[in-house]
Amino acid sequence: KAGVTQTPRYLIKTRGQQVTLSCSPISGHRSVSWYQQTPGQGLQFLFEYFSETQRNKGNFPGRFSGRQFSNSRSEMNVSTLELGDSALYLCASSPLRGPEQYFGPGTRLTVT
Amino acid sequence: AQSVSQHNHHVILSEAASLELGCNYSYGGTVNLFWYVQYPGQHLQLLLKYFSGDPLVKGIKGFEAEFIKSKFSFNLRKPSVQWSDTAEYFCAVNAAAGTYKYIFGTGTRLKVLA
């Protein structure tokens, strides 16, 4: 089975712009979670989707949003980018029968 | 609120030394516990997991972890490390009652000297 894929892998944006990141889960996985990884904070949970519904979210401002499509692919959007949004954004998918997560390679976002 | 603490941020060992990485969590209910590893330039990979049953769980590459409920701990161990174990290790917790929210520790960077 192909693993979790994320596009793009690298992105450079300017403050104030918005960005959309994409994630395709492992085939058959319907749960997709997003994380922000930074050197100082580690992995911070953003939100989790299952069957197009957001089931939980972390403590991030409303500028961070996401959605999931009927084919389980997910996107996250960050509006009005700030320098502090520079990070590695990770997507993970989970199988129906277990809570373990399988991670993608991440999208490295740099905000200048 | 749930939290996960990894006490060792950086660990340096020589090959063949024994490894123990600490992980403590704060949550009063039933939990699922995980250790993930991130090798240089690679994705996060699941090393091992605990859901229920035997508190001593074995994972890939000779790693094991022991869940001690009374101490809220899930420490990772390996009797003899190899240079290839150089990586960053993350402990994670998920409430088994289905909050679908995962809390990760800040990670431990392990460097194994050949």
Coordinates of C-alpha atoms in Angstrom, one line a residue:
Chain A
K1 CA 0.0 0.0 0.0
A2 CA 1.2 3.5 -0.7
G3 CA 1.9 5.6 2.4
V4 CA 0.5 9.0 3.3
T5 CA 1.3 11.6 0.8
Q6 CA 1.5 15.3 1.3
T7 CA 1.8 18.1 -1.3
P8 CA 3.6 20.3 -1.7
R9 CA 6.7 19.2 0.2
Y10 CA 8.1 22.7 0.5
L11 CA 6.5 26.1 0.4
I12 CA 7.7 29.7 0.9
K13 CA 5.0 32.3 1.6
T14 CA 5.0 35.9 2.7
R15 CA 3.3 37.3 5.8
G16 CA -0.3 38.0 5.2
Q17 CA -0.8 35.4 2.5
Q18 CA -2.8 32.2 2.8
V19 CA -1.8 28.7 2.1
T20 CA -3.5 25.3 1.4
L21 CA -1.8 22.0 2.1
S22 CA -3.0 18.7 0.9
C23 CA -2.9 15.2 2.3
S24 CA -3.9 11.8 0.8
P25 CA -4.2 9.1 3.5
I26 CA -3.4 5.4 3.1
S27 CA -6.0 3.7 1.0
G28 CA -8.9 2.6 3.3
H29 CA -8.0 5.0 6.1
R30 CA -10.8 7.4 6.9
S31 CA -9.3 9.3 9.8
V32 CA -6.9 12.1 9.0
S33 CA -5.1 14.2 11.6
W34 CA -2.9 17.3 11.2
Y35 CA 0.0 18.4 13.3
Q36 CA 2.4 21.4 13.4
Q37 CA 6.0 20.4 14.3
T38 CA 8.5 23.0 15.4
P39 CA 11.8 22.6 17.2
G40 CA 10.7 24.2 20.4
Q41 CA 7.1 22.9 20.7
G42 CA 7.4 19.4 19.2
L43 CA 4.2 18.1 17.6
Q44 CA 1.1 20.1 18.3
F45 CA -2.3 18.6 17.3
L46 CA -4.3 20.8 14.9
F47 CA -7.4 18.8 14.1
E48 CA -8.7 15.4 13.2
Y49 CA -11.3 14.4 10.5
F50 CA -13.3 11.3 10.0
S51 CA -15.8 10.9 7.1
E52 CA -15.7 14.6 6.3
T53 CA -16.4 15.6 9.9
Q54 CA -14.0 17.3 12.3
R55 CA -14.1 15.3 15.5
N56 CA -11.5 17.2 17.5
K57 CA -9.3 20.2 17.3
G58 CA -6.3 21.6 19.1
N59 CA -5.6 25.0 20.5
F60 CA -4.9 26.9 17.4
P61 CA -6.4 30.2 16.2
G62 CA -9.2 30.3 13.7
R63 CA -6.8 31.1 11.0
F64 CA -6.1 27.4 10.9
S65 CA -8.8 25.4 9.2
G66 CA -9.3 22.1 7.5
R67 CA -11.6 19.9 5.6
Q68 CA -11.9 16.4 4.4
F69 CA -13.4 15.2 1.1
S70 CA -15.5 12.1 0.5
N71 CA -12.5 10.2 -0.8
S72 CA -10.8 10.9 2.6
R73 CA -8.3 13.3 1.2
S74 CA -7.8 16.3 3.4
E75 CA -6.7 19.9 3.1
M76 CA -5.6 22.4 5.7
N77 CA -5.6 26.1 5.2
V78 CA -3.8 28.8 7.0
S79 CA -5.0 32.4 6.4
T80 CA -3.1 35.6 7.1
L81 CA 0.2 33.9 7.6
E82 CA 2.5 35.0 10.4
L83 CA 6.2 34.4 10.8
G84 CA 5.5 32.0 13.7
D85 CA 3.5 29.7 11.3
S86 CA 6.8 28.6 9.8
A87 CA 6.9 24.9 10.6
L88 CA 6.7 21.3 9.3
Y89 CA 3.0 20.4 8.9
L90 CA 2.4 16.7 9.3
C91 CA -0.6 14.7 8.2
A92 CA -1.3 11.3 9.6
S93 CA -4.0 8.7 8.8
S94 CA -5.5 5.9 11.0
P95 CA -7.1 2.6 10.1
L96 CA -10.6 1.9 11.1
R97 CA -9.6 -0.8 13.6
G98 CA -6.9 1.0 15.5
P99 CA -5.9 4.4 16.8
E100 CA -2.3 4.2 15.7
Q101 CA -1.3 6.8 13.2
Y102 CA 0.8 6.6 10.0
F103 CA 2.6 9.8 9.1
G104 CA 3.4 11.5 5.8
P105 CA 6.6 13.3 5.0
G106 CA 5.2 16.7 5.9
T107 CA 5.1 20.0 4.2
R108 CA 7.8 22.4 5.2
L109 CA 6.3 25.9 5.3
T110 CA 8.5 29.0 5.5
V111 CA 6.9 32.4 6.1
T112 CA 9.0 35.4 5.3
Chain B
A1 CA -5.7 18.7 30.2
Q2 CA -3.7 15.8 28.9
S3 CA 0.1 16.3 28.7
V4 CA 3.1 14.1 28.0
S5 CA 6.6 14.7 29.5
Q6 CA 9.8 13.3 28.1
H7 CA 12.4 14.1 30.6
N8 CA 15.5 13.5 28.4
H9 CA 15.8 16.0 25.6
H10 CA 19.2 14.8 24.4
V11 CA 20.9 11.5 25.0
I12 CA 24.3 10.3 23.8
L13 CA 25.3 6.7 24.1
S14 CA 28.0 4.4 22.8
E15 CA 27.1 1.4 20.8
A16 CA 26.1 -1.6 22.9
A17 CA 25.0 0.6 25.8
S18 CA 21.5 0.1 27.2
L19 CA 18.8 2.7 26.6
E20 CA 15.9 3.9 28.6
L21 CA 13.9 6.9 27.6
G22 CA 11.3 8.2 30.1
C23 CA 7.8 9.2 29.3
N24 CA 5.1 10.3 31.7
Y25 CA 1.6 11.4 30.9
S26 CA -1.2 13.1 32.8
Y27 CA -4.6 11.7 32.2
G28 CA -6.9 10.0 34.7
G29 CA -8.7 7.7 32.3
T30 CA -7.8 4.7 30.1
V31 CA -5.2 5.6 27.5
N32 CA -3.6 4.3 24.4
L33 CA 0.2 4.8 24.4
F34 CA 2.7 5.0 21.6
W35 CA 6.3 5.5 20.8
Y36 CA 7.3 6.9 17.4
V37 CA 10.7 7.3 15.9
Q38 CA 12.0 9.8 13.4
Y39 CA 15.2 8.8 11.7
P40 CA 17.2 11.7 10.0
G41 CA 15.5 12.7 6.9
Q42 CA 12.6 10.2 7.3
H43 CA 9.0 10.1 8.3
L44 CA 7.7 9.5 11.8
Q45 CA 7.3 5.8 12.2
L46 CA 5.4 3.8 14.7
L47 CA 7.9 2.0 17.0
L48 CA 5.4 0.3 19.3
K49 CA 1.9 0.7 20.9
Y50 CA 0.0 -0.2 24.0
F51 CA -3.8 -0.5 24.1
S52 CA -4.5 -3.1 26.8
G53 CA -3.3 -6.4 28.2
D54 CA 0.4 -7.2 28.9
P55 CA 2.0 -4.0 30.1
L56 CA 5.3 -5.0 28.5
V57 CA 5.1 -4.4 24.8
K58 CA 7.6 -5.2 22.1
G59 CA 8.1 -3.2 19.0
I60 CA 10.3 -3.2 16.0
K61 CA 14.1 -3.3 16.0
G62 CA 14.4 -4.7 19.5
F63 CA 12.6 -1.9 21.3
E64 CA 10.2 -2.5 24.2
A65 CA 8.2 -0.4 26.5
E66 CA 6.6 -1.0 29.9
F67 CA 3.3 0.6 30.9
I68 CA 3.2 1.3 34.7
K69 CA -0.3 2.6 35.4
S70 CA 0.4 3.6 38.9
K71 CA 3.3 5.8 37.7
F72 CA 1.6 7.1 34.6
S73 CA 4.7 6.1 32.7
F74 CA 5.5 4.3 29.5
N75 CA 9.3 4.1 29.3
L76 CA 11.1 2.9 26.2
R77 CA 14.0 0.5 26.5
K78 CA 16.5 -1.3 24.4
P79 CA 19.2 -3.5 25.9
S80 CA 21.9 -2.7 23.3
V81 CA 21.7 0.3 21.0
Q82 CA 23.3 0.5 17.5
W83 CA 24.6 3.4 15.6
S84 CA 21.5 3.1 13.4
D85 CA 19.2 3.9 16.3
T86 CA 20.3 7.5 16.1
A87 CA 17.0 9.3 15.8
E88 CA 14.4 11.4 17.6
Y89 CA 11.9 9.5 19.7
F90 CA 8.5 10.7 20.6
C91 CA 6.1 9.4 23.1
A92 CA 2.3 10.0 22.5
V93 CA -0.9 9.5 24.3
N94 CA -4.5 9.2 23.1
A95 CA -7.5 8.8 25.4
A96 CA -9.0 5.4 24.7
A97 CA -12.5 6.8 25.2
G98 CA -12.2 8.2 21.7
T99 CA -11.4 11.8 21.8
Y100 CA -9.4 11.3 18.6
K101 CA -6.8 13.8 20.0
Y102 CA -3.2 12.8 20.3
I103 CA -0.8 14.4 22.6
F104 CA 2.9 14.1 21.8
G105 CA 5.9 14.7 24.0
T106 CA 8.6 17.1 22.9
G107 CA 10.9 14.3 21.8
T108 CA 14.2 12.9 22.8
R109 CA 17.2 13.2 20.4
L110 CA 19.3 10.1 20.7
K111 CA 22.8 10.0 19.3
V112 CA 24.7 6.7 19.3
L113 CA 28.4 6.9 18.9
A114 CA 30.0 4.2 16.8

